[in-house]
CSV table of C-alpha atoms in Angstrom, one decimal:
chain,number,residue,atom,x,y,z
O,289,UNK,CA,-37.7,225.4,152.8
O,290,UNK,CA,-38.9,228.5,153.9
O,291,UNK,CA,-41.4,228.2,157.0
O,292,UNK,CA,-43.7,231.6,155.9
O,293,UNK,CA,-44.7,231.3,152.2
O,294,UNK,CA,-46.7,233.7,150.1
O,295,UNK,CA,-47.9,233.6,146.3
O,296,UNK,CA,-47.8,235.1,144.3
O,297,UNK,CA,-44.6,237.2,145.0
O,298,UNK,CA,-45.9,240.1,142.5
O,299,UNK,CA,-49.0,240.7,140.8
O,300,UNK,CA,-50.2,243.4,138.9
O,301,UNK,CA,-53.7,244.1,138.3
O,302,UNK,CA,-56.3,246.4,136.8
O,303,UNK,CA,-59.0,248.6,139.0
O,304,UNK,CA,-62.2,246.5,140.0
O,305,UNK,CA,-60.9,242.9,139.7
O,306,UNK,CA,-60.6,240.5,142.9
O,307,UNK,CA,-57.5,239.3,144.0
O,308,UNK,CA,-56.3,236.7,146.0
O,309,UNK,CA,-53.3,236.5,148.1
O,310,UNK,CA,-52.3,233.5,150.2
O,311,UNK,CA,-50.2,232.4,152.9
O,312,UNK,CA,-49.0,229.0,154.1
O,313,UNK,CA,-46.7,227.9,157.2
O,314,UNK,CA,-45.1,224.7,158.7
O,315,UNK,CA,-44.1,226.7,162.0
O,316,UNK,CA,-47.9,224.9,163.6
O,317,UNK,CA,-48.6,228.2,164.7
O,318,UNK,CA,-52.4,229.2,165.8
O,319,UNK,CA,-51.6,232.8,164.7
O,320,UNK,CA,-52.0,234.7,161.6
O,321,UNK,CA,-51.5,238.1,160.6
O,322,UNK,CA,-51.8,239.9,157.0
O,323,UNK,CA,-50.0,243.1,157.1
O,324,UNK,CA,-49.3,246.3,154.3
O,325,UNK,CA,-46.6,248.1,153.8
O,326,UNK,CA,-46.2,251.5,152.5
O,327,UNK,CA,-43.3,253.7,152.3
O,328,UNK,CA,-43.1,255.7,155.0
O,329,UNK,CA,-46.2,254.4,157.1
O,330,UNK,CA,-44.4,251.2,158.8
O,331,UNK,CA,-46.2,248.1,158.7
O,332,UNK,CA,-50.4,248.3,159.2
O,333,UNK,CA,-52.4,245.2,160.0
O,334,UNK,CA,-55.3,244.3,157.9
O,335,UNK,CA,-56.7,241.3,159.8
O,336,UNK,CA,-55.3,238.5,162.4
O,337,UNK,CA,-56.3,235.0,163.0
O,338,UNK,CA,-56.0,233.4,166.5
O,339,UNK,CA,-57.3,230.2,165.0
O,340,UNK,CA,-59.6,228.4,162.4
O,341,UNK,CA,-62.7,230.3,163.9
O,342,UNK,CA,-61.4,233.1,165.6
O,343,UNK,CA,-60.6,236.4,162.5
O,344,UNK,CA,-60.3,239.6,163.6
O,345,UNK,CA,-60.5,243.0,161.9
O,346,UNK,CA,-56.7,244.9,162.4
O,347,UNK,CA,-56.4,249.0,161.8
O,348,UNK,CA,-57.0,249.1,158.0
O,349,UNK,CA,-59.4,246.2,157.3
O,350,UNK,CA,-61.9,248.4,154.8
O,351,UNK,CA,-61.9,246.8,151.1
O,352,UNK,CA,-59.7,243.6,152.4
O,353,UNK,CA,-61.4,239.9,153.5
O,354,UNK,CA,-59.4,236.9,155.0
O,355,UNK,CA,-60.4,233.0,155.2
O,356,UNK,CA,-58.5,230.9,157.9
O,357,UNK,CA,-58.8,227.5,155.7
O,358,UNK,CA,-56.6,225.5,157.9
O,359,UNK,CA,-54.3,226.0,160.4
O,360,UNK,CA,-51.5,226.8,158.4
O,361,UNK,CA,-53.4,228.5,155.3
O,362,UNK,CA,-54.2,232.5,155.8
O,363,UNK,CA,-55.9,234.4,152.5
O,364,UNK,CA,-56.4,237.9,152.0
O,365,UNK,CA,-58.6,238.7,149.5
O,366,UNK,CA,-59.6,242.3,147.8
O,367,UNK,CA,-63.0,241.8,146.2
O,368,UNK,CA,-62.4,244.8,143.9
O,369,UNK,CA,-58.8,246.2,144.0
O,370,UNK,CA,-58.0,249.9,143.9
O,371,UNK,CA,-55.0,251.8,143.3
O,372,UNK,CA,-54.7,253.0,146.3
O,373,UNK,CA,-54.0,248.9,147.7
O,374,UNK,CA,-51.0,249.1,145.6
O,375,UNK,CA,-48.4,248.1,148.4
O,376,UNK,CA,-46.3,245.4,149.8
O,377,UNK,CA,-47.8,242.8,151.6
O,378,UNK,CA,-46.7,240.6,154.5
O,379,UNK,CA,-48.3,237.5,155.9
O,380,UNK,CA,-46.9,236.4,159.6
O,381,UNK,CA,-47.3,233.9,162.0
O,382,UNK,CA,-46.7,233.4,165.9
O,383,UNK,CA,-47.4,230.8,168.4
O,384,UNK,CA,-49.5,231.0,171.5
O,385,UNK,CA,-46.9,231.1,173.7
O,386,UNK,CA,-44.9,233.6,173.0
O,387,UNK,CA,-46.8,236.6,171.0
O,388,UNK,CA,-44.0,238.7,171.1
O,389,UNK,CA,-42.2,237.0,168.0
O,390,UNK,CA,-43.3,237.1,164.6
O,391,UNK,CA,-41.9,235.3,161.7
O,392,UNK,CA,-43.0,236.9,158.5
O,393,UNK,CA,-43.2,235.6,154.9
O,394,UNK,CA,-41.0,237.5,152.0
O,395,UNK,CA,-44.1,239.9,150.8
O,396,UNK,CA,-45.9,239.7,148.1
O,397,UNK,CA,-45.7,243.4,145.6
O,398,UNK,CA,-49.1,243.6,144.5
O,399,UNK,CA,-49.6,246.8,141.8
O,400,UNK,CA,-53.1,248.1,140.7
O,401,UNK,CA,-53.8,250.2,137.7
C,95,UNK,CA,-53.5,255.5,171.4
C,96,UNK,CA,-50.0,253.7,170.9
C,97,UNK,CA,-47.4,254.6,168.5
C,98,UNK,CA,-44.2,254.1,167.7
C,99,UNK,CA,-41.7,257.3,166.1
C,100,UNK,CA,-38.5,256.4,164.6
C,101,UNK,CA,-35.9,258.5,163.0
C,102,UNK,CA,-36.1,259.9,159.7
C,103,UNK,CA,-34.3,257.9,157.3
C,104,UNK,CA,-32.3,257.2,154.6
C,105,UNK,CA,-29.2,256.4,157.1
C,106,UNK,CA,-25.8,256.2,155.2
C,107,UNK,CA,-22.6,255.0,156.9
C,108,UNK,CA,-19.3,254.1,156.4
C,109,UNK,CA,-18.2,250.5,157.1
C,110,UNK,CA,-17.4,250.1,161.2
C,111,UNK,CA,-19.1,253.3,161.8
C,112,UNK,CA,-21.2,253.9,165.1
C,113,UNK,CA,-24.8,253.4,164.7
C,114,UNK,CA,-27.9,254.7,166.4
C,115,UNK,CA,-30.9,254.9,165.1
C,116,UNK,CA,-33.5,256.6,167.8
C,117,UNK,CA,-37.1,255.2,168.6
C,118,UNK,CA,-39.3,256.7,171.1
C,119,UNK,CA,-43.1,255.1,171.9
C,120,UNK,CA,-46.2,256.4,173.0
C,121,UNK,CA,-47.9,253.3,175.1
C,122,UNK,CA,-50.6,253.6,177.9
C,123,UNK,CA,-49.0,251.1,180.0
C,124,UNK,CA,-45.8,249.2,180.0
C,125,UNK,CA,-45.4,247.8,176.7
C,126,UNK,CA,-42.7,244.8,175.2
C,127,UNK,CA,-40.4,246.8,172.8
C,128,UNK,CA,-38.7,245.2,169.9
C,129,UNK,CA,-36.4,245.6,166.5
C,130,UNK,CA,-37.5,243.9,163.5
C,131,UNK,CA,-34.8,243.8,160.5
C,132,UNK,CA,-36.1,243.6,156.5
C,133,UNK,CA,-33.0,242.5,154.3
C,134,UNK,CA,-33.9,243.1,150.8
C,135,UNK,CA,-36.1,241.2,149.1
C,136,UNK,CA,-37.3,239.1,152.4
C,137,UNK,CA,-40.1,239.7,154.9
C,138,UNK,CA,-38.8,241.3,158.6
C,139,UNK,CA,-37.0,239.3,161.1
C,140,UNK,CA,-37.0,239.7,164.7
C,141,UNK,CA,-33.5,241.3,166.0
C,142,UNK,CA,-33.9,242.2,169.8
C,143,UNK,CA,-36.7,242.6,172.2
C,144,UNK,CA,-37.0,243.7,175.7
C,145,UNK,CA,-39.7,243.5,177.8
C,146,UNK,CA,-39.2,246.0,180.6
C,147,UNK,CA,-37.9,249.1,181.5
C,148,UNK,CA,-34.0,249.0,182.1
C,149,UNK,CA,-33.7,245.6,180.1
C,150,UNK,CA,-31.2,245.3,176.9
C,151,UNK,CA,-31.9,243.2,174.2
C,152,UNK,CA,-29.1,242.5,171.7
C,153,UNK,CA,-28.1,240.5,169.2
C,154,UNK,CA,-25.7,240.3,166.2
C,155,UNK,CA,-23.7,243.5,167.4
C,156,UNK,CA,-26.7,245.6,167.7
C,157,UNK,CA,-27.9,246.6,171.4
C,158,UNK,CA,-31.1,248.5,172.5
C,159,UNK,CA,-32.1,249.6,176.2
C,160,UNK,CA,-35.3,249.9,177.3
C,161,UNK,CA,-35.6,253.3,178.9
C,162,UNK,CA,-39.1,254.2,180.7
C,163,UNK,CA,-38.2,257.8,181.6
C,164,UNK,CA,-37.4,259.1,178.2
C,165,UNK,CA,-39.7,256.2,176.3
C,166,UNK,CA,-36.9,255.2,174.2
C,167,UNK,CA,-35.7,252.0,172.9
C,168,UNK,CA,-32.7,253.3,170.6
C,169,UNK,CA,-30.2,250.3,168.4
C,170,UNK,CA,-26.7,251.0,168.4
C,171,UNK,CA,-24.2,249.2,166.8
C,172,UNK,CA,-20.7,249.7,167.6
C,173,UNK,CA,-19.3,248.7,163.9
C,174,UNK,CA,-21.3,248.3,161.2
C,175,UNK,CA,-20.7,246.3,158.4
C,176,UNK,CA,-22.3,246.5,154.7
C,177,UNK,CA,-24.6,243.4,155.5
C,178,UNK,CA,-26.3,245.6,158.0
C,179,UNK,CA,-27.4,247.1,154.9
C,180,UNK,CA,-31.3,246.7,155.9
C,181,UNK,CA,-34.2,248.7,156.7
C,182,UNK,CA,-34.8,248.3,160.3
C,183,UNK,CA,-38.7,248.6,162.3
C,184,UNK,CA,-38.7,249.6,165.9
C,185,UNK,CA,-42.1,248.0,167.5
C,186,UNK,CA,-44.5,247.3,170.5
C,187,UNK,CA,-46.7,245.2,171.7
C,188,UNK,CA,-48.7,246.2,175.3
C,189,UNK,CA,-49.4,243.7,177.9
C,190,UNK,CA,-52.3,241.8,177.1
C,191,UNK,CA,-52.4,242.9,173.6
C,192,UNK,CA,-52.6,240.6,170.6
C,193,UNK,CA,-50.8,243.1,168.2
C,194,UNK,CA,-47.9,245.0,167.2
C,195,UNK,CA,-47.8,248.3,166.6
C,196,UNK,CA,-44.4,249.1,163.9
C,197,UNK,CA,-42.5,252.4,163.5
C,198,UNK,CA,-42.0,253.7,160.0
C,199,UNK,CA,-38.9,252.0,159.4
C,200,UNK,CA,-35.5,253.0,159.0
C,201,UNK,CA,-33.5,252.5,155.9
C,202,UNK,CA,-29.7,252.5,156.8
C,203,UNK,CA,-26.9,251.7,153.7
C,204,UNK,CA,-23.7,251.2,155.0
C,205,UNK,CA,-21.1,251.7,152.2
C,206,UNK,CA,-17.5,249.8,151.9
């Protein structure tokens, strides 16, 4: 079984709805991140979570919102989805101890109208 | 602020071709450098790291040397194979920080 999970693994949705996205790990890891991907722009992270109580904003956190419901559950949320979200989306985790390693989920393609 | 530059891609090889694929930072300080890979369809995996200036990460064939005078962290692979199909994100992460900060991404096809 895959340690990084996301659902759903494609969505496509119309202007002004909410969406959810989640994210689940058996790694035990205290760290979080939501990322987006766009072709030709790298990866950008939206928020991080250092823990259950501890959420941080990340470079491009404007029209996205995360809940840290347990230690292995990360959601990212957009409360009314835009075209301009359409993108790839990666959820990753790393422990305390070494920061440098990331282990990412596969992505989920989400699509707006 | 910090940023990572990568080469312009697509990259298209022959198999056991030489690879290089060039990264150069921008980083206030002395920063840990990495290479993530993205097979298709999956989420990126870490492929090398090295933490200071001189050090070589590799793995898998691929090598990268961290080079503090010219800001560079460039992968090379002496032989490539078609599995190495991928699209390939150079990264940092400076001391202290919680993040990291990904290049564009490279997408190298290596044909049979």
């Amino acid at each position: 079984d895959a340690d990084v999970t996301q659902t759903p693994r494609n969505r496509i949705t119309k202007t002004g709805k909410r969406i959810m996205l989640e994210c689940s790990q058996t790694k035990g890891h205290d760290r979080m991140y939501w990322y987006r991907q766009d072709p030709g722009l790298g990866l950008q992270l939206i928020y991080y979570s250092f823990d259950v109580k501890d959420i941080n904003k990340g470079e491009i956190s404007d029209g996205y919102s995360v809940s840290r419901q347990a230690q292995a559950k990360f959601s990212l949320s957009l409360e009314s989805a835009i075209p301009n979200q359409t993108a790839l989306y990666f959820c990753a985790t790393s422990d305390d101890g070494s920061q440098d390693t990331q282990y990412f989920g596969p992505g989920t393609r989400l699509t707006v109208l | 602020g910090n940023s990572v530059t990568q080469m312009e891609g697509p990259v298209t090889l022959s198999e056991e071709a030489f690879l290089t694929i060039n990264c150069t930072y921008t980083a206030t300080g002395y920063p840990s450098l990495f290479w993530y890979v993205q097979y298709p369809g999956e989420g990126l995996q870490l492929l090398l790291k090295a933490t200071k200036a001189d050090d070589k990460g590799s793995n898998k064939g691929f090598e990268a040397t961290y080079r503090k005078e010219t800001t560079s962290f460039h992968l090379e692979k002496g032989s490539v194979q078609v599995s190495d199909s991928a699209v390939y994100f150079c990264a940092l992460r400076e001391k202290g920080a919680q993040k990291l900060v990904f290049g564009q991404g490279t997408r190298l096809t290596i044909n049979p």
